[in-house]
Amino acid sequence: MTDEELIALTQAMVRTPSPTYEEGPLAELLVRELKSRLDEVWVDDAGNVLGILDGGRPGPTILFNGHMDHVDPGDMPDPYSGVLMDGARFGVDGQVIYGRAAMDMKGALAAMVAAVDDLRRTGFAGRLLFTAVVQEEPAVGFGARAAVRNLVARGERPTVAIIGEATNGNVYLGHRGRLEFEVTTFGRTAHASNPDRGINAVYLMAEFIRALPTLPLPEHSLAGRCSYAVTRITCSPGRLSVVPDRCDITLDVRYLPGETPDRPENDLRAILLRLEDELPGFRAGLRRTKDMPPFLTPPEHPAAQLLKAVAEEVAGRPVRFGTWRFGTDGTFIANEFGITTLGYGPGDEWFAHTPEEHLPVAQLLTARRVYAEFVRRAHQVA
Ligand SMILES: [Zn+2]
């Protein structure tokens, strides 16, 4: 596969919309591309594209992973055009491929396909497992979990996984964990013309939200600082002239590698207890509803060191270790299957889910070489 063909493949993938739950047409395109390049390729019961390439010599089993789905384009202009344009408008030197999912993350998947093509020609020590999964964006790992489970059930034993989520050409080692809490305040209804007779649950919730900036936000040298965000607010009855007696919010909290979810939960409960003390009539409840744990591969791990060395050599520039701000399927691959998980992908995370989504072509071409070269040398470390 030439570099021109890799660019054309990425464009064709962007021109094949694949919002979450509608990945089928993109899966078909990938199977067509991979049929002659892998020993085996198939679509599993979850809708994932899975494939196997034997390198011809004994060695480690490396897993390539990326997701096929993407978020809605919103009001992004021409989201599925996949056109090549000058990157200057995005502050990028050289050409970029524009479009929804160009960098999150069809470019990485296309680069992995090209790397498969290169590896099939040269051979290598070990086995390569290719996974293009469904339903990453809902953040429950439905596709990724099924993909690894199905490969393991066939006797495959991956030891190192490379996630192609955007790292801007750097090597990422993991990310913070993500918790969701549902917080509810309870008041008392009254006629809205006579509000003092009731207790307005929205006002109680306002007190809680106002207290959130007092939350401790510990920091980790690689994973960064904890964060929180209110992502939903509703009240009930919420209609007619009634003071609401119930207000609910969803709170997204990011916590650090090495922490348990109990630390942020206890901090939140401490705020509720303080408000109960300070405000007569304050009543609230808190439930933890989701946990996507953090993961972090140590920078001194030989596979991490190798990926960094390969990335620097291919790009001809220094590459740093970092972590994603957002969550990835890596959490499931690392935590549930015990696979050493590393991140390397073209594109800048900053533009994920934005109307300016684009993929620098130079990074796409570099990624293909990094993926292939890492697999060729993996037997030295794994
Ligand atoms: Zn992504």
CSV table of C-alpha atoms and ligand atoms in Angstrom, one decimal:
chain,number,residue,atom,x,y,z
A,1,MET,CA,0.0,0.0,0.0
A,2,THR,CA,1.5,3.3,-1.0
A,3,ASP,CA,1.2,6.4,1.1
A,4,GLU,CA,-1.2,7.8,-1.5
A,5,GLU,CA,-3.3,4.7,-1.1
A,6,LEU,CA,-3.2,5.2,2.7
A,7,ILE,CA,-4.5,8.8,2.3
A,8,ALA,CA,-7.2,7.6,-0.1
A,9,LEU,CA,-8.2,4.8,2.3
A,10,THR,CA,-8.5,7.4,5.2
A,11,GLN,CA,-10.7,9.6,3.0
A,12,ALA,CA,-12.9,6.7,2.0
A,13,MET,CA,-13.4,5.8,5.7
A,14,VAL,CA,-14.3,9.4,6.6
A,15,ARG,CA,-16.8,9.3,3.7
A,16,THR,CA,-18.4,6.2,5.2
A,17,PRO,CA,-20.3,7.6,8.2
A,18,SER,CA,-20.3,5.2,11.2
A,19,PRO,CA,-21.9,6.9,14.2
A,20,THR,CA,-22.2,4.6,17.2
A,21,TYR,CA,-24.5,1.6,16.6
A,22,GLU,CA,-24.2,2.2,12.8
A,23,GLU,CA,-20.7,0.9,12.2
A,24,GLY,CA,-21.7,-1.8,9.7
A,25,PRO,CA,-20.8,-0.1,6.4
A,26,LEU,CA,-17.4,0.8,7.8
A,27,ALA,CA,-16.8,-2.7,9.0
A,28,GLU,CA,-17.5,-4.0,5.5
A,29,LEU,CA,-15.0,-1.5,4.0
A,30,LEU,CA,-12.3,-2.7,6.5
A,31,VAL,CA,-13.0,-6.4,5.8
A,32,ARG,CA,-12.6,-5.7,2.1
A,33,GLU,CA,-9.3,-3.9,2.7
A,34,LEU,CA,-7.9,-6.6,5.0
A,35,LYS,CA,-9.1,-9.8,3.3
A,36,SER,CA,-6.0,-10.2,1.2
A,37,ARG,CA,-3.6,-8.8,3.9
A,38,LEU,CA,-4.4,-10.8,7.0
A,39,ASP,CA,-4.4,-14.6,7.4
A,40,GLU,CA,-8.0,-14.4,8.7
A,41,VAL,CA,-10.4,-11.5,9.1
A,42,TRP,CA,-14.0,-11.6,10.3
A,43,VAL,CA,-16.8,-9.6,11.9
A,44,ASP,CA,-17.6,-11.0,15.4
A,45,ASP,CA,-20.9,-11.3,17.2
A,46,ALA,CA,-20.6,-7.7,18.5
A,47,GLY,CA,-19.9,-6.2,15.0
A,48,ASN,CA,-16.2,-5.8,15.5
A,49,VAL,CA,-13.7,-6.4,12.7
A,50,LEU,CA,-11.1,-8.9,14.0
A,51,GLY,CA,-8.1,-10.2,12.2
A,52,ILE,CA,-5.0,-12.3,12.7
A,53,LEU,CA,-1.6,-12.2,11.0
A,54,ASP,CA,1.1,-14.7,11.8
A,55,GLY,CA,4.6,-13.3,11.4
A,56,GLY,CA,6.2,-16.6,10.4
A,57,ARG,CA,8.6,-16.8,13.4
A,58,PRO,CA,8.0,-17.3,17.1
A,59,GLY,CA,7.5,-14.1,19.1
A,60,PRO,CA,5.1,-12.0,21.1
A,61,THR,CA,1.4,-11.3,20.2
A,62,ILE,CA,0.7,-7.6,19.7
A,63,LEU,CA,-2.8,-6.2,19.6
A,64,PHE,CA,-3.8,-3.2,17.4
A,65,ASN,CA,-6.9,-1.5,18.6
A,66,GLY,CA,-9.1,1.3,17.4
A,67,HIS,CA,-12.8,2.2,17.3
A,68,MET,CA,-14.9,2.5,14.3
A,69,ASP,CA,-17.7,4.7,15.8
A,70,HIS,CA,-17.8,8.4,16.1
A,71,VAL,CA,-19.9,11.1,17.7
A,72,ASP,CA,-22.5,13.1,15.9
A,73,PRO,CA,-21.1,15.9,13.7
A,74,GLY,CA,-23.5,18.5,15.1
A,75,ASP,CA,-23.4,21.6,12.9
A,76,MET,CA,-19.9,20.8,11.5
A,77,PRO,CA,-19.9,21.8,7.8
A,78,ASP,CA,-19.5,18.9,5.3
A,79,PRO,CA,-18.5,16.4,8.0
A,80,TYR,CA,-18.2,13.5,5.7
A,81,SER,CA,-16.3,15.2,2.8
A,82,GLY,CA,-12.9,13.8,3.8
A,83,VAL,CA,-11.3,16.5,1.7
A,84,LEU,CA,-7.6,17.3,1.7
A,85,MET,CA,-6.9,20.9,2.6
A,86,ASP,CA,-4.1,23.1,3.7
A,87,GLY,CA,-3.7,22.8,7.5
A,88,ALA,CA,-2.9,26.5,8.0
A,89,ARG,CA,-6.5,27.2,9.1
A,90,PHE,CA,-5.9,24.8,12.0
A,91,GLY,CA,-2.4,26.0,12.7
A,92,VAL,CA,-0.9,22.9,11.2
A,93,ASP,CA,1.9,22.8,8.6
A,94,GLY,CA,1.1,20.8,5.5
A,95,GLN,CA,-2.0,19.1,4.4
A,96,VAL,CA,-4.8,17.7,6.6
A,97,ILE,CA,-7.7,15.4,6.0
A,98,TYR,CA,-10.9,17.2,7.2
A,99,GLY,CA,-14.0,15.5,8.5
A,100,ARG,CA,-15.7,13.9,11.4
A,101,ALA,CA,-13.7,10.9,12.7
A,102,ALA,CA,-10.6,11.9,10.6
A,103,MET,CA,-8.6,11.9,13.9
A,104,ASP,CA,-11.0,10.2,16.2
A,105,MET,CA,-10.1,7.8,14.9
A,106,LYS,CA,-10.2,6.6,11.3
A,107,GLY,CA,-6.7,7.8,10.5
A,108,ALA,CA,-5.2,5.5,13.1
A,109,LEU,CA,-7.2,2.6,11.8
A,110,ALA,CA,-6.1,3.2,8.3
A,111,ALA,CA,-2.5,3.5,9.4
A,112,MET,CA,-2.9,0.2,11.2
A,113,VAL,CA,-4.2,-1.4,7.9
A,114,ALA,CA,-1.2,0.0,6.1
A,115,ALA,CA,1.1,-1.3,8.8
A,116,VAL,CA,-0.5,-4.8,8.4
A,117,ASP,CA,0.3,-4.5,4.7
A,118,ASP,CA,3.9,-3.7,5.4
A,119,LEU,CA,4.3,-6.5,8.0
A,120,ARG,CA,2.7,-9.1,5.7
A,121,ARG,CA,5.4,-8.3,3.1
A,122,THR,CA,8.4,-8.3,5.5
A,123,GLY,CA,7.3,-10.9,8.0
A,124,PHE,CA,8.1,-10.5,11.7
A,125,ALA,CA,8.6,-12.6,14.9
A,126,GLY,CA,5.2,-13.2,16.6
A,127,ARG,CA,1.6,-12.6,15.9
A,128,LEU,CA,-0.5,-9.5,15.2
A,129,LEU,CA,-4.1,-9.2,16.2
A,130,PHE,CA,-6.2,-6.4,14.5
A,131,THR,CA,-9.3,-5.1,16.2
A,132,ALA,CA,-11.5,-2.3,14.9
A,133,VAL,CA,-14.3,-2.1,17.5
A,134,VAL,CA,-17.8,-0.8,17.8
A,135,GLN,CA,-19.3,1.4,20.5
A,136,GLU,CA,-16.3,3.0,22.1
A,137,GLU,CA,-18.0,6.4,22.5
A,138,PRO,CA,-20.6,5.3,25.0
A,139,ALA,CA,-17.6,4.5,27.3
A,140,VAL,CA,-18.7,1.1,28.6
A,141,GLY,CA,-16.3,-0.9,26.4
A,142,PHE,CA,-18.9,-3.1,24.8
A,143,GLY,CA,-17.0,-3.6,21.5
A,144,ALA,CA,-13.4,-3.7,23.0
A,145,ARG,CA,-14.4,-6.2,25.7
A,146,ALA,CA,-16.1,-8.5,23.2
A,147,ALA,CA,-13.1,-8.2,20.8
A,148,VAL,CA,-10.5,-9.3,23.3
A,149,ARG,CA,-12.7,-11.9,24.8
A,150,ASN,CA,-13.4,-13.4,21.4
A,151,LEU,CA,-9.7,-13.5,20.5
A,152,VAL,CA,-8.7,-15.0,23.9
A,153,ALA,CA,-11.4,-17.6,23.4
A,154,ARG,CA,-9.6,-18.7,20.2
A,155,GLY,CA,-6.4,-19.2,22.2
A,156,GLU,CA,-4.7,-15.9,21.3
A,157,ARG,CA,-2.6,-14.4,24.1
A,158,PRO,CA,-1.9,-10.7,23.5
A,159,THR,CA,0.8,-9.3,25.7
A,160,VAL,CA,1.0,-5.7,24.4
A,161,ALA,CA,-1.8,-3.6,23.0
A,162,ILE,CA,-1.4,-0.4,21.0
A,163,ILE,CA,-4.4,1.9,21.1
A,164,GLY,CA,-4.5,4.3,18.1
A,165,GLU,CA,-6.4,7.2,19.9
A,166,ALA,CA,-4.8,10.6,19.1
A,167,THR,CA,-1.6,11.3,20.8
A,168,ASN,CA,-0.2,13.9,18.4
A,169,GLY,CA,2.7,11.5,17.7
A,170,ASN,CA,3.6,11.1,21.3
A,171,VAL,CA,3.4,7.9,23.4
A,172,TYR,CA,0.6,7.9,25.9
A,173,LEU,CA,0.6,5.5,28.9
A,174,GLY,CA,-3.0,5.7,30.1
A,175,HIS,CA,-5.5,8.1,31.6
A,176,ARG,CA,-7.5,9.1,34.6
A,177,GLY,CA,-10.5,7.1,35.7
A,178,ARG,CA,-14.0,8.3,35.2
A,179,LEU,CA,-16.8,8.2,37.7
A,180,GLU,CA,-20.4,9.2,37.5
A,181,PHE,CA,-22.5,10.2,40.5
A,182,GLU,CA,-26.2,11.0,40.7
A,183,VAL,CA,-26.8,13.6,43.4
A,184,THR,CA,-30.4,14.3,44.5
A,185,THR,CA,-31.7,17.1,46.8
A,186,PHE,CA,-35.1,16.7,48.5
A,187,GLY,CA,-37.3,19.6,49.4
A,188,ARG,CA,-41.1,20.1,49.8
A,189,THR,CA,-43.6,21.3,47.3
A,190,ALA,CA,-45.7,24.4,47.7
A,191,HIS,CA,-47.7,26.7,45.4
A,192,ALA,CA,-45.2,28.9,43.5
A,193,SER,CA,-47.2,32.0,44.5
A,194,ASN,CA,-46.4,31.1,48.1
A,195,PRO,CA,-42.8,29.8,47.8
A,196,ASP,CA,-41.9,30.2,51.5
A,197,ARG,CA,-44.3,27.4,52.4
A,198,GLY,CA,-42.1,24.9,50.5
A,199,ILE,CA,-38.4,24.0,50.3
A,200,ASN,CA,-37.1,24.5,46.8
A,201,ALA,CA,-34.9,21.5,45.9
A,202,VAL,CA,-33.3,23.5,43.1
A,203,TYR,CA,-32.0,26.0,45.6
A,204,LEU,CA,-30.6,23.2,47.8
A,205,MET,CA,-28.8,21.8,44.7
A,206,ALA,CA,-27.5,25.3,44.0
A,207,GLU,CA,-25.8,25.2,47.4
A,208,PHE,CA,-24.2,21.9,46.6
A,209,ILE,CA,-23.0,23.0,43.2
A,210,ARG,CA,-21.6,26.2,44.8
A,211,ALA,CA,-19.6,24.1,47.2
A,212,LEU,CA,-18.0,22.0,44.5
A,213,PRO,CA,-14.9,24.2,44.1
A,214,THR,CA,-13.9,23.3,47.6
A,215,LEU,CA,-13.3,19.7,46.5
A,216,PRO,CA,-9.7,18.6,46.7
A,217,LEU,CA,-8.2,18.0,43.3
A,218,PRO,CA,-5.1,15.8,43.7
A,219,GLU,CA,-2.6,15.8,40.9
A,220,HIS,CA,-0.5,13.0,39.3
A,221,SER,CA,2.8,13.7,37.6
A,222,LEU,CA,1.8,11.9,34.4
A,223,ALA,CA,-2.0,11.8,34.5
A,224,GLY,CA,-2.6,15.4,35.5
A,225,ARG,CA,-5.1,16.8,37.9
A,226,CYS,CA,-8.5,15.4,39.0
A,227,SER,CA,-11.5,17.2,37.6
A,228,TYR,CA,-15.3,17.4,38.0
A,229,ALA,CA,-18.2,18.6,35.8
A,230,VAL,CA,-21.9,18.8,36.2
A,231,THR,CA,-23.3,17.2,33.0
A,232,ARG,CA,-27.0,17.1,33.7
A,233,ILE,CA,-29.6,18.8,35.9
A,234,THR,CA,-33.3,18.2,36.2
A,235,CYS,CA,-36.0,18.9,38.7
A,236,SER,CA,-39.5,17.6,39.5
A,237,PRO,CA,-42.3,18.2,39.2
A,238,GLY,CA,-40.8,20.9,37.0
A,239,ARG,CA,-44.1,22.1,35.6
A,240,LEU,CA,-47.0,24.4,36.5
A,241,SER,CA,-46.8,26.6,39.6
A,242,VAL,CA,-45.1,24.1,41.9
A,243,VAL,CA,-42.0,24.6,44.0
A,244,PRO,CA,-39.9,21.5,43.0
A,245,ASP,CA,-39.3,19.0,45.8
A,246,ARG,CA,-36.6,17.1,43.9
A,247,CYS,CA,-33.5,18.1,41.9
A,248,ASP,CA,-31.1,15.7,40.3
A,249,ILE,CA,-27.7,16.2,38.8
A,250,THR,CA,-25.2,14.0,37.1
A,251,LEU,CA,-21.6,14.7,38.1
A,252,ASP,CA,-18.6,13.5,36.0
A,253,VAL,CA,-15.5,13.1,38.2
A,254,ARG,CA,-12.0,12.1,36.9
A,255,TYR,CA,-9.7,10.4,39.4
A,256,LEU,CA,-6.1,9.4,39.4
A,257,PRO,CA,-4.2,6.1,38.8
A,258,GLY,CA,-3.4,4.7,42.2
A,259,GLU,CA,-6.7,6.1,43.7
A,260,THR,CA,-9.9,4.2,44.4
A,261,PRO,CA,-13.3,5.6,43.7
A,262,ASP,CA,-13.9,5.9,47.4
A,263,ARG,CA,-11.6,8.9,47.7
A,264,PRO,CA,-13.7,11.2,45.5
A,265,GLU,CA,-17.0,9.7,46.9
A,266,ASN,CA,-15.9,10.5,50.4
A,267,ASP,CA,-15.0,14.0,49.5
A,268,LEU,CA,-18.4,14.5,48.0
A,269,ARG,CA,-20.2,13.0,51.0
A,270,ALA,CA,-18.2,15.4,53.2
A,271,ILE,CA,-19.7,18.4,51.4
A,272,LEU,CA,-23.2,17.0,51.8
A,273,LEU,CA,-22.6,16.4,55.5
A,274,ARG,CA,-21.3,20.0,55.9
A,275,LEU,CA,-24.3,21.4,54.2
A,276,GLU,CA,-26.7,19.3,56.3
A,277,ASP,CA,-25.0,20.8,59.3
A,278,GLU,CA,-25.0,24.4,58.1
A,279,LEU,CA,-28.4,24.6,56.3
A,280,PRO,CA,-31.6,23.7,58.1
A,281,GLY,CA,-33.8,21.6,55.9
A,282,PHE,CA,-30.9,20.5,53.6
A,283,ARG,CA,-31.5,16.8,52.6
A,284,ALA,CA,-29.6,15.0,49.8
A,285,GLY,CA,-28.5,11.7,48.5
A,286,LEU,CA,-25.6,10.5,46.4
A,287,ARG,CA,-25.1,7.4,44.3
A,288,ARG,CA,-22.1,6.2,42.3
A,289,THR,CA,-23.5,5.0,39.0
A,290,LYS,CA,-20.5,4.4,36.7
A,291,ASP,CA,-16.8,3.6,37.1
A,292,MET,CA,-14.3,3.4,34.3
A,293,PRO,CA,-11.1,2.9,36.2
A,294,PRO,CA,-7.8,4.6,35.4
A,295,PHE,CA,-4.9,2.8,33.8
A,296,LEU,CA,-1.3,3.7,33.6
A,297,THR,CA,1.6,1.7,32.1
A,298,PRO,CA,4.8,2.6,33.9
A,299,PRO,CA,7.1,4.7,31.6
A,300,GLU,CA,10.0,2.4,32.4
A,301,HIS,CA,8.2,-0.7,31.0
A,302,PRO,CA,10.4,-2.0,28.1
A,303,ALA,CA,7.5,-1.9,25.6
A,304,ALA,CA,6.8,1.8,26.4
A,305,GLN,CA,10.5,2.5,26.0
A,306,LEU,CA,10.6,0.7,22.7
A,307,LEU,CA,7.5,2.5,21.4
A,308,LYS,CA,9.0,5.9,22.3
A,309,ALA,CA,12.4,5.0,20.7
A,310,VAL,CA,10.6,3.8,17.5
A,311,ALA,CA,8.4,6.9,17.4
A,312,GLU,CA,11.4,9.2,17.8
A,313,GLU,CA,13.4,7.4,15.2
A,314,VAL,CA,10.6,7.4,12.6
A,315,ALA,CA,9.5,11.0,13.2
A,316,GLY,CA,13.1,12.3,13.7
A,317,ARG,CA,12.1,14.4,16.7
A,318,PRO,CA,11.8,14.0,20.4
A,319,VAL,CA,8.7,12.3,21.6
A,320,ARG,CA,7.3,12.6,25.1
A,321,PHE,CA,5.4,10.3,27.4
A,322,GLY,CA,1.9,11.6,28.3
A,323,THR,CA,-1.7,10.6,29.0
A,324,TRP,CA,-5.0,11.3,27.4
A,325,ARG,CA,-7.4,13.8,29.1
A,326,PHE,CA,-10.3,11.6,28.1
A,327,GLY,CA,-11.0,7.9,28.6
A,328,THR,CA,-10.4,5.1,26.1
A,329,ASP,CA,-11.0,1.4,25.6
A,330,GLY,CA,-7.5,1.0,27.0
A,331,THR,CA,-9.0,0.9,30.5
A,332,PHE,CA,-10.9,-2.3,29.7
A,333,ILE,CA,-8.0,-3.9,27.7
A,334,ALA,CA,-5.5,-3.1,30.5
A,335,ASN,CA,-7.6,-3.6,33.6
A,336,GLU,CA,-9.8,-6.6,32.6
A,337,PHE,CA,-7.4,-8.6,30.5
A,338,GLY,CA,-4.0,-7.6,32.1
A,339,ILE,CA,-2.5,-6.6,28.8
A,340,THR,CA,0.2,-4.0,28.8
A,341,THR,CA,-1.5,-1.1,27.0
A,342,LEU,CA,0.2,1.8,25.2
A,343,GLY,CA,-1.2,4.7,23.1
A,344,TYR,CA,0.1,6.1,19.8
A,345,GLY,CA,-2.0,7.8,17.2
A,346,PRO,CA,-2.0,10.6,14.7
A,347,GLY,CA,-3.9,13.8,15.4
A,348,ASP,CA,-4.4,16.1,18.2
A,349,GLU,CA,-6.9,15.2,21.0
A,350,TRP,CA,-7.8,18.9,21.3
A,351,PHE,CA,-9.9,18.6,18.1
A,352,ALA,CA,-11.8,15.4,19.0
A,353,HIS,CA,-15.6,15.9,18.9
A,354,THR,CA,-15.2,19.5,17.6
A,355,PRO,CA,-16.3,21.1,14.3
A,356,GLU,CA,-12.6,21.6,13.4
A,357,GLU,CA,-11.8,17.9,13.4
A,358,HIS,CA,-8.9,17.2,11.0
A,359,LEU,CA,-5.9,14.8,10.6
A,360,PRO,CA,-2.4,16.0,9.7
A,361,VAL,CA,-1.3,13.9,6.7
A,362,ALA,CA,2.3,13.8,7.9
A,363,GLN,CA,1.3,12.3,11.2
A,364,LEU,CA,-0.8,9.7,9.4
A,365,LEU,CA,2.2,8.6,7.3
A,366,THR,CA,4.4,8.5,10.3
A,367,ALA,CA,1.9,6.4,12.3
A,368,ARG,CA,1.9,3.7,9.7
A,369,ARG,CA,5.7,3.3,10.0
A,370,VAL,CA,5.7,3.5,13.8
A,371,TYR,CA,3.1,0.7,14.1
A,372,ALA,CA,4.9,-1.6,11.7
A,373,GLU,CA,8.4,-1.0,13.2
A,374,PHE,CA,7.2,-1.5,16.7
A,375,VAL,CA,5.8,-4.9,15.8
A,376,ARG,CA,9.0,-5.8,14.0
A,377,ARG,CA,11.1,-5.1,17.1
A,378,ALA,CA,8.6,-6.2,19.8
A,379,HIS,CA,10.4,-9.5,20.2
A,380,GLN,CA,13.2,-7.6,21.8
A,381,VAL,CA,11.1,-6.6,24.8
A,382,ALA,CA,8.0,-8.8,25.0
B,1,ZN,ZN,-11.7,8.0,20.0
